[in-house]
Amino acid sequence: MRLVHAADVHLDSPLRGLSRLGDGALADLLRQATRRALENLTELTVAIGADGLLLAGDIYDGEWRDYGTGRFFVEQMGRLHDEQIPVFLVRGNHDAQSEIARSLSLPPNVTVFGADEAGTVVVDEIDLAVHGQSYATRDVETNLARAYPDAIGGMVNVGLLHTAVEGAEGHALYAPCTVDDLTRTGYDYFALGHVHTHRIFGDGERVAAFSGNLQGRHPRESGPKGALVVELEPGRAPVIRLEPCDVARWASLRIDVAACRTLDDVLACVGGHLQVTRSDAGARPVVARVVLVGTSPAAGALTDEERLREELQMVAAGMAVSLEKIEVRVASPHPPASVDPELMATIRTAADDLAGDTDRLAALAGPLEREVGRALRGAGLLDLNDPATLADLAHRAGAGLFTRLVGDGEDWCGSARSAWNATAPSRGAVSRSARD
Ligand SMILES: [Mn+2]
C-alpha cells in the first residue's frame, strides 16, 4: 500500500520579508508558492498511483481572506476525486474549527475527522483503517493521542494527528504526547503535522513522522520541503521517502570566515556555499540569508556593509540565487587596546540580561508594537512580536552603545563592533520564536 503524507500547507499564508526582494517575478512566484506546492502534491499523489492522501493539519493558515483560498483547495481535492484517491484530513491549530468561519463543500473523497473525539474510517477494498481527530480550537493542550482507538486487526492502521509531540523549538506545545503514546496504539504509521521540519520517530515496525511543511516560507524554513511517500506492508517496517513539492527554496547559511584573509576570500567562500545550495535546489529559485561569523583578519574589510552587499549580490546573481539578508558578525583578531574590559562586560551583561528576558522585551516593545508594529511587519522590516527579533535588537543596542563609547572614527567603530562580536554569546538559544 502506498500513501502520501503531507501537512502544514498554510495555503495562501503571507511569506515574510518579500518586500526585501522587490516587486519582480521572484516575489510574485513566492506569493503563489503555497498554491503551486499544493498542485505539486496533487500531481505527485496521482503520478505515483497512491492509495490515499493523508493531510495532518494546518492546510490553511487561518481564516480565508476570501473564498478563493478554499476554492483552490476544493479544486485540488477534486482532481484526486477524479482519480478515485481518498483523502483523510485533520484540522490543526491554524485551521481549527474555531479559526475558520467560512467553508465550502469538499468532494466526497475527502474525510475530515471530527473534533469531539478520535474516529476511525475503514477503506475495505484495501484493508486500511485511518484514525484521526481534529482541533476544535487553536490551543489544544490535552494529550489527544492517548485516547486514540486501538488498531484494528488484519488491517494496515494509520493515525493522523496534529501535535508538537514532546516539543520543538519555534512550535507551540499543542496536543503534547510522547512517542510511546503514539507507538502504543499499535498503528503501522502515524502521520503527524505541526512541526515544519521533517522528522521520523522509531525505527521498528511502528513509525511516526513529521512530513514538515510543503513549502518553506522564510529563511528558518530552509532546505527541501515536501511530502512523504509511505510504503506500507502488514508486518513490515514502513519505507518512507521525502518527495520535494516546493517551488522555491530558502537557505539560511551561517558561514565561518575565520580562514579568510581578504574580502575576495570571503566572496569566494560565500560563493562556494551558495553553489552547494544552488545544486541542491535543482531548477528552483533560491532565496538565501547569509550570516558571516568567526574571528577573521578580513573583519576590517567587511565593515563597509554597502560594498559587501553589492559584491555579494553579484556573486549570488551569477548563481541565480537571491539574497534576502546579509548579516556580519565577524570579529577582528585584534580588538582595540583602549577599551576598558570592565565597562565592556557591564554593557554586555545588561544587553544579555535584556535579550534573555522575553517578558521584559515584550513589555518594552509593547508601545512601539501598538503604534507601528503592523506597518513594520507589512514593510517586511521587523516583527516586534517575534522574541528572537527582540533579543537581536537588545544585542544590537548593546553593541551600538559600546561603539559610541569607544570612538567616533570609522575604523574605531569597525574594530569596536568586531571586539563586541568577539565576546558576544552564541545567539542560538532563543526560547521561543515565531510559533507554527
Ligand atoms: Mn500547527
Short mmCIF file of C-alpha atoms and ligand atoms in Angstrom, two decimals:
data_model
loop_
_atom_site.label_atom_id
_atom_site.label_comp_id
_atom_site.label_asym_id
_atom_site.label_seq_id
_atom_site.Cartn_x
_atom_site.Cartn_y
_atom_site.Cartn_z
CA MET A 1 0.00 0.00 0.00
CA ARG A 2 1.27 3.42 -0.90
CA LEU A 3 0.16 6.56 0.92
CA VAL A 4 1.23 10.17 0.63
CA HIS A 5 1.54 12.18 3.84
CA ALA A 6 1.70 15.97 3.91
CA ALA A 7 0.94 18.66 6.48
CA ASP A 8 1.24 22.36 7.18
CA VAL A 9 0.36 23.61 3.73
CA HIS A 10 -0.57 27.02 5.20
CA LEU A 11 -2.31 27.78 1.93
CA ASP A 12 -2.10 31.46 0.89
CA SER A 13 -0.18 32.41 4.02
CA PRO A 14 1.81 35.61 3.61
CA LEU A 15 5.52 34.98 3.13
CA ARG A 16 7.63 37.20 5.32
CA GLY A 17 10.35 39.52 4.08
CA LEU A 18 9.19 39.61 0.46
CA SER A 19 9.49 43.39 0.29
CA ARG A 20 13.26 43.00 0.54
CA LEU A 21 13.14 41.12 -2.75
CA GLY A 22 11.41 43.92 -4.63
CA ASP A 23 8.41 43.56 -6.92
CA GLY A 24 9.88 41.25 -9.52
CA ALA A 25 8.97 37.82 -10.79
CA LEU A 26 10.56 36.12 -7.77
CA ALA A 27 8.33 37.94 -5.27
CA ASP A 28 5.30 37.04 -7.41
CA LEU A 29 6.33 33.40 -7.51
CA LEU A 30 6.85 33.33 -3.74
CA ARG A 31 3.41 34.84 -3.16
CA GLN A 32 1.92 31.93 -5.14
CA ALA A 33 4.30 29.32 -3.72
CA THR A 34 1.94 27.58 -1.28
CA ARG A 35 -0.62 27.06 -4.08
CA ARG A 36 1.96 25.75 -6.53
CA ALA A 37 3.31 23.39 -3.86
CA LEU A 38 -0.21 22.04 -3.25
CA GLU A 39 -0.58 21.47 -7.00
CA ASN A 40 2.71 19.57 -6.92
CA LEU A 41 1.39 17.46 -4.05
CA THR A 42 -1.75 16.59 -6.02
CA GLU A 43 0.31 15.74 -9.10
CA LEU A 44 2.68 13.59 -7.04
CA THR A 45 -0.23 11.71 -5.44
CA VAL A 46 -1.75 10.94 -8.84
CA ALA A 47 1.57 10.21 -10.57
CA ILE A 48 2.69 7.54 -8.12
CA GLY A 49 -0.75 5.92 -8.03
CA ALA A 50 -1.19 6.48 -4.30
CA ASP A 51 -3.92 4.61 -2.43
CA GLY A 52 -4.65 7.66 -0.31
CA LEU A 53 -3.52 11.11 0.80
CA LEU A 54 -3.05 11.94 4.49
CA LEU A 55 -3.19 15.62 5.48
CA ALA A 56 -2.13 16.20 9.08
CA GLY A 57 -3.47 19.69 9.73
CA ASP A 58 -2.81 23.37 9.09
CA ILE A 59 -3.97 23.16 5.50
CA TYR A 60 -4.99 26.79 5.99
CA ASP A 61 -3.04 29.48 7.78
CA GLY A 62 -6.18 30.88 9.41
CA GLU A 63 -9.40 32.46 8.22
CA TRP A 64 -9.52 32.74 4.42
CA ARG A 65 -9.11 36.27 3.11
CA ASP A 66 -11.75 35.34 0.56
CA TYR A 67 -13.32 32.16 -0.78
CA GLY A 68 -10.54 31.81 -3.36
CA THR A 69 -8.34 30.05 -0.80
CA GLY A 70 -10.95 27.41 -0.01
CA ARG A 71 -11.94 27.05 -3.65
CA PHE A 72 -8.35 26.32 -4.63
CA PHE A 73 -8.14 23.51 -2.09
CA VAL A 74 -11.51 22.09 -3.18
CA GLU A 75 -10.32 22.09 -6.81
CA GLN A 76 -7.15 20.20 -5.93
CA MET A 77 -9.12 17.63 -3.92
CA GLY A 78 -11.49 17.37 -6.87
CA ARG A 79 -8.59 16.28 -9.07
CA LEU A 80 -7.94 13.43 -6.63
CA HIS A 81 -11.65 12.60 -6.63
CA ASP A 82 -11.48 12.23 -10.41
CA GLU A 83 -8.68 9.70 -9.86
CA GLN A 84 -10.68 7.97 -7.10
CA ILE A 85 -8.00 8.69 -4.48
CA PRO A 86 -9.35 9.10 -0.94
CA VAL A 87 -8.10 11.97 1.25
CA PHE A 88 -8.02 11.91 5.06
CA LEU A 89 -7.70 15.18 6.87
CA VAL A 90 -7.47 16.54 10.41
CA ARG A 91 -7.56 20.20 11.35
CA GLY A 92 -4.64 21.73 13.28
CA ASN A 93 -4.20 24.85 15.38
CA HIS A 94 -4.16 27.19 12.38
CA ASP A 95 -7.28 25.73 10.78
CA ALA A 96 -9.13 24.58 13.90
CA GLN A 97 -12.93 24.79 13.75
CA SER A 98 -12.80 27.98 15.84
CA GLU A 99 -10.35 29.67 13.45
CA ILE A 100 -12.18 29.28 10.14
CA ALA A 101 -15.72 30.59 9.86
CA ARG A 102 -16.01 30.34 6.07
CA SER A 103 -16.50 26.94 4.49
CA LEU A 104 -17.06 25.23 1.15
CA SER A 105 -18.28 21.72 0.47
CA LEU A 106 -15.50 19.24 -0.15
CA PRO A 107 -15.75 16.45 -2.73
CA PRO A 108 -16.90 13.08 -1.32
CA ASN A 109 -13.44 11.51 -1.48
CA VAL A 110 -12.34 13.76 1.41
CA THR A 111 -12.88 12.64 5.01
CA VAL A 112 -12.48 15.37 7.64
CA PHE A 113 -12.17 13.88 11.11
CA GLY A 114 -14.32 15.38 13.83
CA ALA A 115 -13.00 17.32 16.81
CA ASP A 116 -15.09 15.79 19.61
CA GLU A 117 -13.22 12.52 19.78
CA ALA A 118 -10.87 10.39 17.72
CA GLY A 119 -12.69 8.49 14.98
CA THR A 120 -11.88 5.68 12.56
CA VAL A 121 -12.54 5.34 8.84
CA VAL A 122 -12.07 1.99 7.12
CA VAL A 123 -11.36 1.52 3.41
CA ASP A 124 -12.42 -2.12 2.98
CA GLU A 125 -11.10 -2.59 -0.56
CA ILE A 126 -7.50 -2.09 0.59
CA ASP A 127 -7.79 -3.12 4.27
CA LEU A 128 -6.84 0.33 5.50
CA ALA A 129 -8.01 1.85 8.80
CA VAL A 130 -7.33 5.55 9.36
CA HIS A 131 -7.76 7.07 12.82
CA GLY A 132 -7.83 10.78 13.46
CA GLN A 133 -9.09 13.77 15.43
CA SER A 134 -9.27 17.44 14.50
CA TYR A 135 -8.70 20.52 16.67
CA ALA A 136 -11.86 22.27 17.83
CA THR A 137 -9.88 25.30 18.98
CA ARG A 138 -6.43 26.69 18.42
CA ASP A 139 -4.99 25.90 21.83
CA VAL A 140 -5.34 22.16 22.30
CA GLU A 141 -3.28 21.37 25.36
CA THR A 142 -4.58 17.89 26.15
CA ASN A 143 -2.89 14.67 25.06
CA LEU A 144 -5.13 13.54 22.21
CA ALA A 145 -3.00 10.54 21.23
CA ARG A 146 -3.79 8.69 24.45
CA ALA A 147 -7.50 8.46 23.57
CA TYR A 148 -6.99 7.17 20.02
CA PRO A 149 -8.77 3.86 19.24
CA ASP A 150 -6.87 0.59 19.25
CA ALA A 151 -5.55 -0.75 15.97
CA ILE A 152 -7.92 -2.98 14.01
CA GLY A 153 -6.50 -6.46 13.45
CA GLY A 154 -5.81 -7.66 9.91
CA MET A 155 -5.61 -4.14 8.52
CA VAL A 156 -2.98 -1.51 7.90
CA ASN A 157 -3.61 1.07 10.64
CA VAL A 158 -2.66 4.69 10.18
CA GLY A 159 -3.05 7.56 12.66
CA LEU A 160 -3.41 11.20 11.76
CA LEU A 161 -2.60 13.87 14.36
CA HIS A 162 -1.53 17.48 14.65
CA THR A 163 0.87 17.58 17.59
CA ALA A 164 4.15 19.00 18.84
CA VAL A 165 4.87 15.53 20.35
CA GLU A 166 7.27 16.41 23.20
CA GLY A 167 8.06 19.87 21.88
CA ALA A 168 10.08 21.51 19.14
CA GLU A 169 11.78 24.90 19.04
CA GLY A 170 9.57 27.55 17.50
CA HIS A 171 6.42 25.45 17.75
CA ALA A 172 3.75 25.82 20.42
CA LEU A 173 3.30 22.69 22.54
CA TYR A 174 -0.12 21.67 21.23
CA ALA A 175 -1.65 18.22 21.81
CA PRO A 176 1.54 17.09 23.56
CA CYS A 177 2.27 13.37 23.71
CA THR A 178 5.19 11.01 23.93
CA VAL A 179 6.48 8.82 21.12
CA ASP A 180 5.41 5.92 23.32
CA ASP A 181 1.80 7.21 23.30
CA LEU A 182 1.93 7.01 19.50
CA THR A 183 3.53 3.60 19.15
CA ARG A 184 1.36 2.07 21.90
CA THR A 185 -1.70 2.43 19.64
CA GLY A 186 -0.25 -0.37 17.53
CA TYR A 187 -0.65 1.62 14.31
CA ASP A 188 1.72 0.88 11.48
CA TYR A 189 2.25 4.56 10.77
CA PHE A 190 1.39 7.84 12.50
CA ALA A 191 1.22 10.80 10.12
CA LEU A 192 1.99 13.93 12.13
CA GLY A 193 1.64 17.61 11.42
CA HIS A 194 2.58 20.89 13.14
CA VAL A 195 6.38 20.78 13.25
CA HIS A 196 7.65 22.20 9.97
CA THR A 197 10.83 20.15 9.89
CA HIS A 198 10.81 16.61 8.52
CA ARG A 199 11.47 14.06 11.25
CA ILE A 200 10.96 10.33 11.79
CA PHE A 201 10.44 8.67 15.18
CA GLY A 202 11.04 4.99 15.87
CA ASP A 203 12.81 2.60 13.55
CA GLY A 204 10.89 -0.60 14.13
CA GLU A 205 7.61 -1.65 12.61
CA ARG A 206 5.74 1.24 14.18
CA VAL A 207 6.80 4.60 12.89
CA ALA A 208 5.61 8.17 13.40
CA ALA A 209 6.79 11.02 11.21
CA PHE A 210 6.51 14.73 10.60
CA SER A 211 6.44 15.41 6.89
CA GLY A 212 7.44 19.03 7.56
CA ASN A 213 5.67 21.77 5.66
CA LEU A 214 5.05 21.62 1.94
CA GLN A 215 6.79 24.88 1.05
CA GLY A 216 9.30 26.88 3.09
CA ARG A 217 8.08 30.40 3.81
CA HIS A 218 11.08 32.17 5.35
CA PRO A 219 14.81 31.58 5.90
CA ARG A 220 14.27 29.47 9.00
CA GLU A 221 12.25 27.01 6.89
CA SER A 222 15.23 26.12 4.78
CA GLY A 223 16.12 23.09 2.70
CA PRO A 224 13.88 20.71 0.72
CA LYS A 225 10.19 20.77 1.67
CA GLY A 226 7.54 18.36 0.53
CA ALA A 227 5.54 15.23 1.26
CA LEU A 228 6.39 11.74 2.47
CA VAL A 229 5.65 8.76 0.30
CA VAL A 230 4.99 5.88 2.69
CA GLU A 231 5.02 2.25 1.53
CA LEU A 232 3.16 0.02 3.98
CA GLU A 233 3.02 -3.77 4.10
CA PRO A 234 1.47 -5.65 7.03
CA GLY A 235 4.19 -6.83 9.40
CA ARG A 236 6.94 -4.84 7.69
CA ALA A 237 8.57 -1.54 8.67
CA PRO A 238 7.21 1.34 6.60
CA VAL A 239 9.52 2.59 3.87
CA ILE A 240 9.48 6.39 3.77
CA ARG A 241 10.92 8.88 1.32
CA LEU A 242 10.65 12.65 1.10
CA GLU A 243 9.46 13.97 -2.26
CA PRO A 244 10.05 17.71 -2.64
CA CYS A 245 6.94 19.71 -3.57
CA ASP A 246 8.38 23.18 -3.01
CA VAL A 247 8.65 25.63 -5.89
CA ALA A 248 11.21 27.90 -4.28
CA ARG A 249 13.81 27.11 -1.69
CA TRP A 250 15.05 29.07 1.30
CA ALA A 251 18.57 28.76 2.61
CA SER A 252 19.94 30.02 5.89
CA LEU A 253 23.71 29.99 5.64
CA ARG A 254 25.85 30.63 8.68
CA ILE A 255 29.31 30.87 7.22
CA ASP A 256 32.50 30.91 9.28
CA VAL A 257 35.05 33.13 7.55
CA ALA A 258 37.88 32.53 10.04
CA ALA A 259 40.12 31.20 7.27
CA CYS A 260 39.54 34.24 5.01
CA ARG A 261 42.18 36.98 4.93
CA THR A 262 40.63 39.38 2.42
CA LEU A 263 37.29 40.46 1.05
CA ASP A 264 37.97 38.37 -2.06
CA ASP A 265 38.50 35.32 0.15
CA VAL A 266 35.16 35.97 1.82
CA LEU A 267 33.40 36.36 -1.53
CA ALA A 268 34.89 33.08 -2.76
CA CYS A 269 33.92 31.31 0.46
CA VAL A 270 30.32 32.55 0.32
CA GLY A 271 30.22 31.66 -3.39
CA GLY A 272 31.17 28.08 -2.55
CA HIS A 273 28.32 27.76 -0.05
CA LEU A 274 25.82 29.31 -2.45
CA GLN A 275 26.93 26.88 -5.14
CA VAL A 276 26.09 23.89 -2.93
CA THR A 277 22.65 25.33 -2.16
CA ARG A 278 22.12 26.03 -5.84
CA SER A 279 22.84 22.44 -6.87
CA ASP A 280 20.62 21.02 -4.08
CA ALA A 281 17.71 23.14 -5.26
CA GLY A 282 17.74 21.97 -8.86
CA ALA A 283 15.92 24.43 -11.11
CA ARG A 284 14.02 26.12 -8.26
CA PRO A 285 14.68 29.73 -7.31
CA VAL A 286 16.78 30.00 -4.14
CA VAL A 287 16.46 32.76 -1.58
CA ALA A 288 19.33 32.85 0.89
CA ARG A 289 20.08 34.59 4.14
CA VAL A 290 23.81 34.82 4.72
CA VAL A 291 25.26 35.29 8.20
CA LEU A 292 29.02 35.70 8.32
CA VAL A 293 30.62 34.64 11.62
CA GLY A 294 34.02 33.87 13.09
CA THR A 295 37.17 35.73 14.07
CA SER A 296 38.92 36.73 10.89
CA PRO A 297 41.65 39.05 9.60
CA ALA A 298 39.09 40.01 6.95
CA ALA A 299 36.86 41.64 9.60
CA GLY A 300 38.06 45.14 8.74
CA ALA A 301 37.26 44.61 5.05
CA LEU A 302 33.67 43.72 5.95
CA THR A 303 32.81 46.93 7.78
CA ASP A 304 31.77 48.67 4.55
CA GLU A 305 28.39 47.00 4.51
CA GLU A 306 27.19 48.70 1.36
CA ARG A 307 30.13 47.46 -0.65
CA LEU A 308 29.93 44.00 0.85
CA ARG A 309 26.26 43.86 -0.09
CA GLU A 310 26.97 44.87 -3.69
CA GLU A 311 29.81 42.39 -4.04
CA LEU A 312 27.79 39.52 -2.56
CA GLN A 313 24.75 40.38 -4.68
CA MET A 314 26.94 39.98 -7.77
CA VAL A 315 28.32 36.63 -6.60
CA ALA A 316 24.79 35.40 -5.85
CA ALA A 317 23.32 36.72 -9.08
CA GLY A 318 25.90 34.71 -11.00
CA MET A 319 24.35 31.58 -9.50
CA ALA A 320 20.74 32.70 -9.78
CA VAL A 321 20.48 32.95 -6.00
CA SER A 322 18.65 35.88 -4.40
CA LEU A 323 19.96 37.25 -1.13
CA GLU A 324 17.25 38.03 1.36
CA LYS A 325 19.57 39.44 4.00
CA ILE A 326 23.25 39.68 4.85
CA GLU A 327 24.43 39.83 8.45
CA VAL A 328 28.01 40.37 9.52
CA ARG A 329 29.04 39.10 12.94
CA VAL A 330 32.74 38.78 12.25
CA ALA A 331 35.26 39.66 14.95
CA SER A 332 38.68 41.12 14.41
CA PRO A 333 41.53 39.12 15.96
CA HIS A 334 42.91 42.41 17.34
CA PRO A 335 40.36 44.32 19.43
CA PRO A 336 41.40 47.89 20.34
CA ALA A 337 43.53 48.01 23.48
CA SER A 338 41.96 51.18 24.82
CA VAL A 339 38.66 49.55 25.70
CA ASP A 340 38.01 49.20 29.42
CA PRO A 341 37.16 45.49 29.76
CA GLU A 342 35.05 46.09 32.86
CA LEU A 343 32.86 48.66 31.11
CA MET A 344 32.53 46.34 28.14
CA ALA A 345 31.48 43.48 30.39
CA THR A 346 28.90 45.63 32.19
CA ILE A 347 27.28 46.77 28.96
CA ARG A 348 27.25 43.29 27.58
CA THR A 349 25.76 41.75 30.71
CA ALA A 350 22.98 44.33 30.64
CA ALA A 351 22.28 43.60 26.96
CA ASP A 352 22.41 39.83 27.56
CA ASP A 353 20.05 40.04 30.53
CA LEU A 354 17.61 42.05 28.49
CA ALA A 355 17.91 39.73 25.47
CA GLY A 356 17.16 36.73 27.68
CA ASP A 357 14.13 38.31 29.36
CA THR A 358 11.28 37.66 26.94
CA ASP A 359 8.65 39.28 29.18
CA ARG A 360 10.65 42.47 29.71
CA LEU A 361 11.41 42.73 25.99
CA ALA A 362 7.74 42.29 25.15
CA ALA A 363 6.80 44.97 27.72
CA LEU A 364 9.39 47.39 26.31
CA ALA A 365 8.32 46.73 22.73
CA GLY A 366 4.60 46.90 23.60
CA PRO A 367 4.01 50.63 22.98
CA LEU A 368 6.06 50.54 19.77
CA GLU A 369 4.15 47.46 18.59
CA ARG A 370 0.82 49.22 19.15
CA GLU A 371 1.96 52.35 17.27
CA VAL A 372 3.85 50.95 14.29
CA GLY A 373 4.06 47.18 14.69
CA ARG A 374 1.74 46.39 11.81
CA ALA A 375 3.48 48.86 9.49
CA LEU A 376 6.92 47.45 10.31
CA ARG A 377 5.73 43.92 9.63
CA GLY A 378 3.90 44.97 6.50
CA ALA A 379 7.07 46.53 5.14
CA GLY A 380 8.99 43.35 5.97
CA LEU A 381 11.33 45.34 8.23
CA LEU A 382 10.78 44.00 11.71
CA ASP A 383 8.41 41.70 13.60
CA LEU A 384 8.09 43.12 17.11
CA ASN A 385 6.06 40.07 18.17
CA ASP A 386 9.00 37.79 17.44
CA PRO A 387 11.04 37.14 20.62
CA ALA A 388 14.13 36.29 18.52
CA THR A 389 13.93 39.66 16.78
CA LEU A 390 13.60 41.49 20.10
CA ALA A 391 16.56 39.60 21.55
CA ASP A 392 18.58 40.56 18.49
CA LEU A 393 17.63 44.22 18.96
CA ALA A 394 18.83 44.08 22.57
CA HIS A 395 22.19 42.71 21.46
CA ARG A 396 22.47 45.32 18.75
CA ALA A 397 21.62 48.09 21.19
CA GLY A 398 24.44 46.89 23.44
CA ALA A 399 26.88 46.75 20.54
CA GLY A 400 25.79 50.19 19.33
CA LEU A 401 26.24 51.76 22.74
CA PHE A 402 29.65 50.20 23.01
CA THR A 403 30.67 51.55 19.63
CA ARG A 404 29.60 55.06 20.60
CA LEU A 405 31.56 54.94 23.82
CA VAL A 406 34.87 53.84 22.38
CA GLY A 407 35.31 56.08 19.41
CA ASP A 408 33.95 58.11 16.57
CA GLY A 409 36.30 57.25 13.69
CA GLU A 410 35.14 54.71 11.12
CA ASP A 411 37.97 52.31 11.84
CA TRP A 412 37.28 52.58 15.52
CA CYS A 413 33.67 51.75 15.01
CA GLY A 414 34.56 48.77 12.91
CA SER A 415 37.01 47.41 15.41
CA ALA A 416 34.73 48.16 18.32
CA ARG A 417 31.92 46.25 16.70
CA SER A 418 34.28 43.40 15.98
CA ALA A 419 35.51 43.39 19.57
CA TRP A 420 31.93 43.31 20.72
CA ASN A 421 31.08 40.46 18.41
CA ALA A 422 34.13 38.55 19.54
CA THR A 423 32.73 38.34 23.06
CA ALA A 424 29.02 38.18 22.32
CA PRO A 425 27.42 34.93 23.40
CA SER A 426 26.02 32.42 20.95
CA ARG A 427 22.56 33.52 19.96
CA GLY A 428 21.12 30.11 19.19
CA ALA A 429 19.36 29.65 22.49
CA VAL A 430 16.24 31.72 21.97
CA SER A 431 13.48 30.01 23.90
CA ARG A 432 10.60 30.89 21.64
CA SER A 433 10.48 32.25 18.12
CA ALA A 434 7.63 32.61 15.67
CA ARG A 435 5.12 29.93 16.55
CA ASP A 436 3.83 27.49 13.99
MN MN B 1 0.34 23.82 13.60
#
